[in-house]
Structures are given as C-alpha cells and as structure tokens.
Tab-separated table of C-alpha atoms in Angstrom:
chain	number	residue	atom	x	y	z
A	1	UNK	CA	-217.232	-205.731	90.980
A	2	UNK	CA	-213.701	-205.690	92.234
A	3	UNK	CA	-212.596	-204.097	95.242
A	4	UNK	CA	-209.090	-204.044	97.094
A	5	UNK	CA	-210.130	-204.748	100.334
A	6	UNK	CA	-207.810	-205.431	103.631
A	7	UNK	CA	-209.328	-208.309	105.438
A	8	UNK	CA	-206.394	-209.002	108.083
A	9	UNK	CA	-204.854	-205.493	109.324
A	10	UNK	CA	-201.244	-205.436	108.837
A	11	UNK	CA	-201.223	-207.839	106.039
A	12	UNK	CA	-201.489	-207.148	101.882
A	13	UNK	CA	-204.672	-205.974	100.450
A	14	UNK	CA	-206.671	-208.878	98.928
A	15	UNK	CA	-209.009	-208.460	95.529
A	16	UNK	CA	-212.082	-209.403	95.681
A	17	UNK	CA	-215.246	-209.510	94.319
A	18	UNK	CA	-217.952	-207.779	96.139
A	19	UNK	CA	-221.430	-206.368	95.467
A	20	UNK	CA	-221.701	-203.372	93.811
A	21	UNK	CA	-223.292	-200.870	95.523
A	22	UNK	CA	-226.474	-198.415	94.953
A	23	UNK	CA	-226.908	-194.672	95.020
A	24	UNK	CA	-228.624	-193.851	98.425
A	25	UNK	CA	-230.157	-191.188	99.455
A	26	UNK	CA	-227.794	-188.153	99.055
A	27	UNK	CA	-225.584	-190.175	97.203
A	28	UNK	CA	-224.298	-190.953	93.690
A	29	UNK	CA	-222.654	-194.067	92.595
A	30	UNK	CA	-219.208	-193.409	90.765
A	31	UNK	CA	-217.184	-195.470	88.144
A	32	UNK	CA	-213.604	-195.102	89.756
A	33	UNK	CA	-211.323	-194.538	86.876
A	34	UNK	CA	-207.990	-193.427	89.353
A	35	UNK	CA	-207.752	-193.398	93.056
A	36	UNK	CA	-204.953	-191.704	94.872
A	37	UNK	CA	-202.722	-193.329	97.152
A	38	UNK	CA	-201.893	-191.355	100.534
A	39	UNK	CA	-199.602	-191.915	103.947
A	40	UNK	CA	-202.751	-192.261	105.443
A	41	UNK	CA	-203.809	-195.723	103.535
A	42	UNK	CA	-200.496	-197.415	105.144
A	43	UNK	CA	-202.057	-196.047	108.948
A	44	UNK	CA	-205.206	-197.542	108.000
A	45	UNK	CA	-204.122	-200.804	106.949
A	46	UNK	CA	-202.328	-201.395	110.060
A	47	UNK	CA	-205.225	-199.951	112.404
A	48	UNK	CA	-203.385	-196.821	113.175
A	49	UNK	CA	-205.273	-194.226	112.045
A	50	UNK	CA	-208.088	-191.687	113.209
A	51	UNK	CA	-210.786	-193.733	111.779
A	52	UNK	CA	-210.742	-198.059	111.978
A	53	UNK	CA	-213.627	-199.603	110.089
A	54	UNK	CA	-215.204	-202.638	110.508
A	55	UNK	CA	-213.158	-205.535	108.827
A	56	UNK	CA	-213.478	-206.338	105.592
A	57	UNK	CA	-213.335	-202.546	103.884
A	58	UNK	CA	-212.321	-200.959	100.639
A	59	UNK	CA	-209.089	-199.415	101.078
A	60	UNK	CA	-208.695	-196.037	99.073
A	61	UNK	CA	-209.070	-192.371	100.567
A	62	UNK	CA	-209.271	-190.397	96.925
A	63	UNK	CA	-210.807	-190.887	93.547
A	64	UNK	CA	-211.607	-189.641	90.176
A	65	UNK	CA	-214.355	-190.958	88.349
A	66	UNK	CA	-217.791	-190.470	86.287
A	67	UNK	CA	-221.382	-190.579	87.966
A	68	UNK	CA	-223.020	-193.465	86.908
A	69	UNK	CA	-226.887	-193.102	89.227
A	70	UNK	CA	-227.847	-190.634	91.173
A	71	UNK	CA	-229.669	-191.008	94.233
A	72	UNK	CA	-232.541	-189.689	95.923
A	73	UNK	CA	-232.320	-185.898	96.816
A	74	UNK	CA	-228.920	-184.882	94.958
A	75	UNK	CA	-229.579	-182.106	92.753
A	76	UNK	CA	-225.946	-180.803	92.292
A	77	UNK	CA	-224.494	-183.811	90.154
A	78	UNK	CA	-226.179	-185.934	86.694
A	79	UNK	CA	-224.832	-188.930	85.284
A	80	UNK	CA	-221.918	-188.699	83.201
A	81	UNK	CA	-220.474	-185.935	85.115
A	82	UNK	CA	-216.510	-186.407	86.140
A	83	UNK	CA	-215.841	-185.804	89.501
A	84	UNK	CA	-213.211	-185.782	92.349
A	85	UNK	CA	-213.802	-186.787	95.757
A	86	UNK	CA	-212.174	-187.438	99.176
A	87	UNK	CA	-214.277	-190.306	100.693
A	88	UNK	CA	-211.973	-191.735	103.118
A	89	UNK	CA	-212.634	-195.284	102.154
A	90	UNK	CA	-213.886	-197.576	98.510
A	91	UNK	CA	-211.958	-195.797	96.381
A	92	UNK	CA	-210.190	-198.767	95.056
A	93	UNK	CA	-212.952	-200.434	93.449
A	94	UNK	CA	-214.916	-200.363	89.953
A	95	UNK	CA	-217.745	-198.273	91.633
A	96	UNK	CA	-218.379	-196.130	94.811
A	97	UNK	CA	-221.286	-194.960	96.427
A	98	UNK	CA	-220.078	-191.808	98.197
A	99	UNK	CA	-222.053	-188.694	99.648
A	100	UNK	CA	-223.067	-186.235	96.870
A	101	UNK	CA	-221.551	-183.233	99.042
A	102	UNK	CA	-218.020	-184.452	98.747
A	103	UNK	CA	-217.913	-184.545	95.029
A	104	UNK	CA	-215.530	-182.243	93.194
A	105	UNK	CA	-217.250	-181.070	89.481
A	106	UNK	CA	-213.404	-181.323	87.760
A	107	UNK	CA	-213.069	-179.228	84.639
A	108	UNK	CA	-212.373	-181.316	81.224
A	109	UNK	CA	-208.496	-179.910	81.378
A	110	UNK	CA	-207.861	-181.726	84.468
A	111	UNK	CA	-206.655	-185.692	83.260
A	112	UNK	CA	-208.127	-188.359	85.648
A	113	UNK	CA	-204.140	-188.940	87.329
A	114	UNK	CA	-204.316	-185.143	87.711
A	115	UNK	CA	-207.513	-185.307	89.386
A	116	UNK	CA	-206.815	-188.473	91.935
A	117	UNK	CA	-203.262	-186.849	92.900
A	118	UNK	CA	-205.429	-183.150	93.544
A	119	UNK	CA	-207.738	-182.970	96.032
A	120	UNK	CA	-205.803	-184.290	99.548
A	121	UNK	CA	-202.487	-183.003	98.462
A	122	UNK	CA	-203.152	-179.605	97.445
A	123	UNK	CA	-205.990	-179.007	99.626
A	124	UNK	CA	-203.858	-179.894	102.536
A	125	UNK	CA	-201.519	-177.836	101.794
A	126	UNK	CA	-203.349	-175.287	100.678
A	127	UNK	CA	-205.393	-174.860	104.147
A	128	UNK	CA	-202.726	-175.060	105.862
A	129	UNK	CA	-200.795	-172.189	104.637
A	130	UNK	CA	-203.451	-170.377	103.842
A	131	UNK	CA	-206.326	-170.565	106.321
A	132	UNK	CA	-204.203	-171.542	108.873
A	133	UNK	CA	-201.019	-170.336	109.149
A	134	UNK	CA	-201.929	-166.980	107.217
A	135	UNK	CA	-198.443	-167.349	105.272
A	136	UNK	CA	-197.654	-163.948	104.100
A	137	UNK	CA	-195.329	-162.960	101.030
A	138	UNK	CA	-191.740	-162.719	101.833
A	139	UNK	CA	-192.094	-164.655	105.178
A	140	UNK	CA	-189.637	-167.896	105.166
A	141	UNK	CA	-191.704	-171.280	104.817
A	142	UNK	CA	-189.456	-174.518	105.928
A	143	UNK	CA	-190.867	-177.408	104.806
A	144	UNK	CA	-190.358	-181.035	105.642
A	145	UNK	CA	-190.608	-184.160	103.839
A	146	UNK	CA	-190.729	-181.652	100.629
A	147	UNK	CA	-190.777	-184.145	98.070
A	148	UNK	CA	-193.658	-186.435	99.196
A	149	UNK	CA	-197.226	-186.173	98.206
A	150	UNK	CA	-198.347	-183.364	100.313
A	151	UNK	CA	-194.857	-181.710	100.999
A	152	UNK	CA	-194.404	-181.241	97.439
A	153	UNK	CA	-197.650	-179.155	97.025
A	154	UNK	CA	-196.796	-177.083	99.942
A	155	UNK	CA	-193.082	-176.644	98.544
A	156	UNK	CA	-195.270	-175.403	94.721
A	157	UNK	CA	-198.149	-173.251	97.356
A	158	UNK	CA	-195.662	-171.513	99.032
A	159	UNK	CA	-193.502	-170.316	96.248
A	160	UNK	CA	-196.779	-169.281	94.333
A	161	UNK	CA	-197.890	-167.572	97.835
A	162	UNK	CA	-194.555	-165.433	97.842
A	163	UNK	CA	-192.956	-167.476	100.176
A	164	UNK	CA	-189.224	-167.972	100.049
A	165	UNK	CA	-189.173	-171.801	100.547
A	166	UNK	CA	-186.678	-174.220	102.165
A	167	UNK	CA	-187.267	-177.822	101.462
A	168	UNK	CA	-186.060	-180.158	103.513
A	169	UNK	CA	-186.043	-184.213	101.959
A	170	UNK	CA	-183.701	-187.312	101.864
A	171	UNK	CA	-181.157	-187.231	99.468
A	172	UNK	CA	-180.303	-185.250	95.998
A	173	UNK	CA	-182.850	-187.061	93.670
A	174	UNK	CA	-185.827	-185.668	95.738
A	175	UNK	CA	-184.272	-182.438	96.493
A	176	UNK	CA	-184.142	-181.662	92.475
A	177	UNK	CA	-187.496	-182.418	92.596
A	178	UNK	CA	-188.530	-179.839	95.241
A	179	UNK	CA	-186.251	-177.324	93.185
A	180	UNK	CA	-188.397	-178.276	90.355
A	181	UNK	CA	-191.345	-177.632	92.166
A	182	UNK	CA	-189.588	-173.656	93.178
A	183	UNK	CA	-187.975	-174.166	96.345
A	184	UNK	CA	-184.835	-171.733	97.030
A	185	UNK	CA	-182.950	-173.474	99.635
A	186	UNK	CA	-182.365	-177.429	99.797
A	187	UNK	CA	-181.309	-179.435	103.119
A	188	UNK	CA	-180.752	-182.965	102.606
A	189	UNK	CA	-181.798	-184.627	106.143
A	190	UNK	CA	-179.719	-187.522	105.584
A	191	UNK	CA	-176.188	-185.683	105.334
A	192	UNK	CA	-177.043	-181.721	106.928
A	193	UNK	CA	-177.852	-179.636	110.393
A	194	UNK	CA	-181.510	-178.744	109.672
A	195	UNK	CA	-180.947	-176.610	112.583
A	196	UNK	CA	-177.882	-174.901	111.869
A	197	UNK	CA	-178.665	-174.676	108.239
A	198	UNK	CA	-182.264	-172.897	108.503
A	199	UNK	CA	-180.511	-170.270	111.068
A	200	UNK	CA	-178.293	-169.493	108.643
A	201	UNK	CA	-180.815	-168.668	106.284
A	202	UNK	CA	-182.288	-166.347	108.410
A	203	UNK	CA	-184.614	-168.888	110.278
A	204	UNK	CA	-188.450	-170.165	109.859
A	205	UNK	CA	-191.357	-168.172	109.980
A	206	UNK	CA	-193.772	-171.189	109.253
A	207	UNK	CA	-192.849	-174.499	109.661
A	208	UNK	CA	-195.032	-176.973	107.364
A	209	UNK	CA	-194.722	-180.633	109.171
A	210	UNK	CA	-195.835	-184.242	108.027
A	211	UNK	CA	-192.833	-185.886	109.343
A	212	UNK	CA	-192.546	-185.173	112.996
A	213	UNK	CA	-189.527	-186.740	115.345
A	214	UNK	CA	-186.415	-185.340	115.706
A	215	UNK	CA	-187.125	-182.821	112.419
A	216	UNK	CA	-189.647	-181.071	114.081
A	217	UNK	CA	-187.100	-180.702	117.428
A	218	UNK	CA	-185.034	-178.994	115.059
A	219	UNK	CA	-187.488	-177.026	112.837
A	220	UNK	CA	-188.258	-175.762	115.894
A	221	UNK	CA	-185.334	-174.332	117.524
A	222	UNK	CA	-184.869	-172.768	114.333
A	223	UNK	CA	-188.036	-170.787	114.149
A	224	UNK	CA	-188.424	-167.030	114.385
A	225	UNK	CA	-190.154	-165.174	116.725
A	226	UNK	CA	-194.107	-165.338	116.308
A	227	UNK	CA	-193.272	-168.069	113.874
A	228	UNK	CA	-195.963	-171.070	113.094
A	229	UNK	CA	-195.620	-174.532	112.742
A	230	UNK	CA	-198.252	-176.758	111.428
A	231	UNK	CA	-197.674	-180.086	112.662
A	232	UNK	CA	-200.067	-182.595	110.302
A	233	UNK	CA	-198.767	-186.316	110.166
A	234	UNK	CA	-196.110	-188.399	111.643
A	235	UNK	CA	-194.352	-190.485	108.945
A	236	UNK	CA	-191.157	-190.848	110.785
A	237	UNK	CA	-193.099	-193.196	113.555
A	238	UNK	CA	-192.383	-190.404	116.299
A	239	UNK	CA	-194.869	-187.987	117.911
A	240	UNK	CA	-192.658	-185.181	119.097
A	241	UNK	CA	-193.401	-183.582	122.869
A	242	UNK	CA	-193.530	-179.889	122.844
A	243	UNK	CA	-191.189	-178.097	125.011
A	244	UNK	CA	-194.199	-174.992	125.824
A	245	UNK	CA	-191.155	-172.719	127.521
A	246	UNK	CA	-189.893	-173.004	123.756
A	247	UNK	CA	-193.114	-171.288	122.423
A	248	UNK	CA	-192.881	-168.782	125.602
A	249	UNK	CA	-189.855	-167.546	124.835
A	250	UNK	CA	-190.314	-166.767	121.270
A	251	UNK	CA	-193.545	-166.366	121.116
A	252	UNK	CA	-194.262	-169.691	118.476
A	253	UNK	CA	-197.776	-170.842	117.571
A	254	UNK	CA	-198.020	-174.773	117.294
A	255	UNK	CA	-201.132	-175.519	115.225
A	256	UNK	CA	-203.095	-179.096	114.923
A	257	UNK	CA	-204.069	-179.901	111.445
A	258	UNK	CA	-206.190	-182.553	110.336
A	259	UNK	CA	-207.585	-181.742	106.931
A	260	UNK	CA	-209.908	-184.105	106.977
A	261	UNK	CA	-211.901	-183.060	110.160
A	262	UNK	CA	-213.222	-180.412	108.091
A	263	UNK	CA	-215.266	-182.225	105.910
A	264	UNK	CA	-217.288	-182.787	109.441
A	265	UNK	CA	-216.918	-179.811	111.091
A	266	UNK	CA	-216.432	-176.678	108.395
A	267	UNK	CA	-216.551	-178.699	104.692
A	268	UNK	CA	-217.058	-174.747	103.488
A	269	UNK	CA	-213.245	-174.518	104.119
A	270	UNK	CA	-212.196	-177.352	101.987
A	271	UNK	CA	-214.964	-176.057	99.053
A	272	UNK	CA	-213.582	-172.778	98.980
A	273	UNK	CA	-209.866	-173.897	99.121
A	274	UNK	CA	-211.401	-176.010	95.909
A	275	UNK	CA	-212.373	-173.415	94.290
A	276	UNK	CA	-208.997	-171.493	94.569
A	277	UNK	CA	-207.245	-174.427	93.444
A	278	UNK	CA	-209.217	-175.528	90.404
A	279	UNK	CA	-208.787	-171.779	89.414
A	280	UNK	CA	-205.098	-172.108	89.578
A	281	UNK	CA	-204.791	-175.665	87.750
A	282	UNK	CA	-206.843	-174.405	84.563
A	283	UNK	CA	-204.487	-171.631	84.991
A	284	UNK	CA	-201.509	-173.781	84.280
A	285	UNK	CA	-200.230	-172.182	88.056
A	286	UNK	CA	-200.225	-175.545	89.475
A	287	UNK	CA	-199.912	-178.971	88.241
A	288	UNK	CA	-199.621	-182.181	90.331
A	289	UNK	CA	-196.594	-184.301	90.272
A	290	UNK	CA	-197.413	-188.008	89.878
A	291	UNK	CA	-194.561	-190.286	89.962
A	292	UNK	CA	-196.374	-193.610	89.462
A	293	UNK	CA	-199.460	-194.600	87.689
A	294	UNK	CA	-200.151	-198.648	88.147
A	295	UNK	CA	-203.225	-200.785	88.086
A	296	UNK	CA	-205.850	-202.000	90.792
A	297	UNK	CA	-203.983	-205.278	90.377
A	298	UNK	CA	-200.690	-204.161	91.713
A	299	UNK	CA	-202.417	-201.943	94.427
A	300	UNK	CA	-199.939	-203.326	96.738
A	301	UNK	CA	-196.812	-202.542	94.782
A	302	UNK	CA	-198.171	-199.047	94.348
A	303	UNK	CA	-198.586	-198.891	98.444
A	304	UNK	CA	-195.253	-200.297	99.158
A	305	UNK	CA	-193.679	-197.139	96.935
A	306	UNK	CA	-195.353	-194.830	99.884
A	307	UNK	CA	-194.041	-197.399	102.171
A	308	UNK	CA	-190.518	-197.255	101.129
A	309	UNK	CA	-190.421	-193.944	100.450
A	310	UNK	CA	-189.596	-194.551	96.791
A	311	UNK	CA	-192.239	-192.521	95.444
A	312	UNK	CA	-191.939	-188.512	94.754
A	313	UNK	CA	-194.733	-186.618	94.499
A	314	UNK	CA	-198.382	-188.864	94.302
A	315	UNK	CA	-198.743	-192.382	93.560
A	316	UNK	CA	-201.859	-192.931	91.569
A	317	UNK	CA	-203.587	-196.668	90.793
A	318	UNK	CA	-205.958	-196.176	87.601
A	319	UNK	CA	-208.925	-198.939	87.576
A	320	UNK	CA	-209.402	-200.252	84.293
C-alpha cells in the first residue's frame, strides 16, 4: 500500500510502498479515505514533538475511514463501519491498523473532510473550555491564533458556550473568517495593541493559547482577576516564562493542556467531549471549516499550507 512516510527528519515526506498491515488484537484495520493535517505533524517531522518514533514512520495524527477486519477481542466495531480516530501516527496511508478504543462511530451526516477536520480540533477546544477552564456564559474568552485549525473551533465553542469572544489572528482575510465563525471583537496582531485593545474591552476572563511568545505576555497582562489561560501549543517558536507575582496579584490560573495525554490517562474525557460534539454537528450547531482538501500525493503541499500559515481553518488530504 502507500504510505507518506518521513525517513530523514526535517526533510519532505517520501511515498512509499509498504506492507499493509493486519488487525491485531484489539485492533481493526481501516481504509483511510481523509486524514487531517495538524501543527503537530510539522513538530513531528522535525523531531520536536512529545512523541519521536523510530525512523521510517507514517506521518498523519487524524483519519476518517471504513473498517475493513477486525481483530481479535473488539466487539464495539464490524466491517464496513465509518469511523474517526486520533491515532497519532499512519494516518496517511491506504490502511491503518489502530486500537479499537480510539475509534469514533461517525453518523452518515458527517462527510469524510468533516470527519478528518473533527476530532483534534473540536475536541481540543472543546476540553479546554469546557472541562478545563469551566468557561461560563457571559465571561470574555480571548482567543489567539483564531483562525487556525484549533483556534477557529474555540472562536465557534465559545460563542455557542455564551462566551463573548475576541479573536485575535494576522491580518483582515482571517479575521472575517473568525467573524464568520461568531467572534465579536477582532485584533489583527500584525497592525494592533493586543494589550491595550483587550483592556479596553473590558479585559480576559479566559485566555485560549496555541501561539505562545510575546501574545501570551500580552494576553496576560490583560486578564481579569481569577481569569484562566490555557496555554496548549507554541506555533510562534517561543515558550513564554511565567512571571508567578503576575498570577499573585490577580489571582490568574495558568493551565497545561495537552489533549492528547488523555487518551492515556482519562480517554473517558475525550469520549464524552465526543459525544457532546457529534450531538451538536447532527444538530447543524457546529460545522468544521476546511480550507483545503488535496491528495496523498501532494501531502507535502498540503503541510507547507500549515507551515506558511496559508491555511484557515483545517487542511484535509483525502486518499484515493
């Protein structure tokens, strides 16, 4: 089968042609028919991230596809059933073996772009607002780099949540997007004082993060007292330091997120923030904004839109 693998970190992903691989025990082999592209894919290719497998691997953290076997023990999932999944890795490939307990049942309403673009950006977001941060209706939610994959969802959460939202992104293409998506107030970070700006508003009461660097310095000093910020990724290359006599003063909560810890230490979390957000698609309350759609072929293209920052919303590669 083929398989977008990187072989040298830091260089383009290379197709190949690799064995396909069985069902184990507790697992079920998937047809990949869409795979979603994250920030996290660019971290991994260079080494960077949480988790470095052994070279050569399968790029591809999120996928949509059919169950094709079924393997020893899995009771939950048949073949032919469509399912979602956050595996971490193989996700750009024809098939996937992946862990039976990670598999998403999707309902027929949800499109296979929907379904790649769903499960890492809303759940994210999602948790947390929700489970984490306990944003409450009426409180002010700033978020960062709103028009990317998962700022976007938190920008469409929040509003939904009762939230009045500030979205904070790089020029006035992505900020009508984030309006699209509800947000109230816009701050373009390439031309205004996100301090200066969000105290005029009335200041933070959560901060949502996935930026870091000198946006969180400011999100910061415009917080509220007992505000929250969720710090969860570091696109802008800079791990901010955390003045604590800034949270002793006014009282702030800084709280570590890494969404994908749970699916080792509480998966319950992620299942039940599933379950809310499935509800809420077939709704029509929620519905995930996919700027690009290209094939395994031009998997590197698609990466280089996350990489430039050309992309809005989720880039999704669809495996024909």
């Amino acid at each position: 089968m083929r398989a977008m693998q990187v072989t040298d970190l830091g260089q383009p992903l290379s197709l190949q042609d690799i064995p396909m691989p069985a069902a184990g025990p507790g697992q079920v082999q998937v047809k990949v028919h869409t795979c979603g592209l994250n920030f996290g894919d660019l971290l991994i290719i260079k080494g960077a991230y949480q988790e470095k497998p052994e070279l050569p691997f399968t790029l591809g953290m999120e996928l949509c596809g059919t169950v094709t076997e079924v393997g020893e023990g899995v009771e939950n999932l048949a073949v032919g059933q469509r399912v979602a999944a956050y595996c971490g890795f193989d996700a750009l490939a024809d098939y996937a073996a992946i862990p039976a307990n990670i598999c998403v049942p999707i309902p027929d309403e949800m499109s296979d772009e929907d379904a790649a673009a769903f499960l890492i950006a809303y759940g994210t977001s999602h948790v947390a607002l929700d489970y984490k941060a306990h944003l409450q209706p009426n409180e002010r939610l700033l978020v960062l780099g709103a028009s990317g994959g998962v700022g976007l969802t938190a920008v469409e959460l929040g509003k939904l949540m009762g939230a009045e939202v500030i979205a904070v992104a790089r020029g006035k293409a992505k900020l009508e997007v984030a309006k699209s998506m509800g947000a109230d107030h816009l701050i373009d970070s390439e031309t205004d004082d996100i301090r200066s700006t969000v105290k005029a508003l009335g200041g933070a009461d959560v901060v949502y993060d996935p930026i870091g660097g000198d946006q969180f310095k400011a999100a910061l000093r415009a917080c509220n007292a007992e505000a929250r910020l969720i710090p969860l990724g570091f696109a802008s290359g800079d791990v901010p330091q955390i003045p604590a006599n800034h949270l002793l003063v006014k009282n702030l909560t800084v709280i570590g997120f890494y969404w994908g810890g749970y699916t080792r230490v509480n998966p319950k979390v992620l299942t039940d923030s599933f379950k809310v957000l499935i509800d809420w698609y077939v709704e029509g309350r929620i519905k995930p904004h996919v700027s690009n759609v290209l094939p395994l072929e031009e998997a590197n293209a698609a990466l280089d839109l996350l990489r430039t920052r050309k992309a809005t919303g989720k880039v999704v590669v669809k495996i024909g």
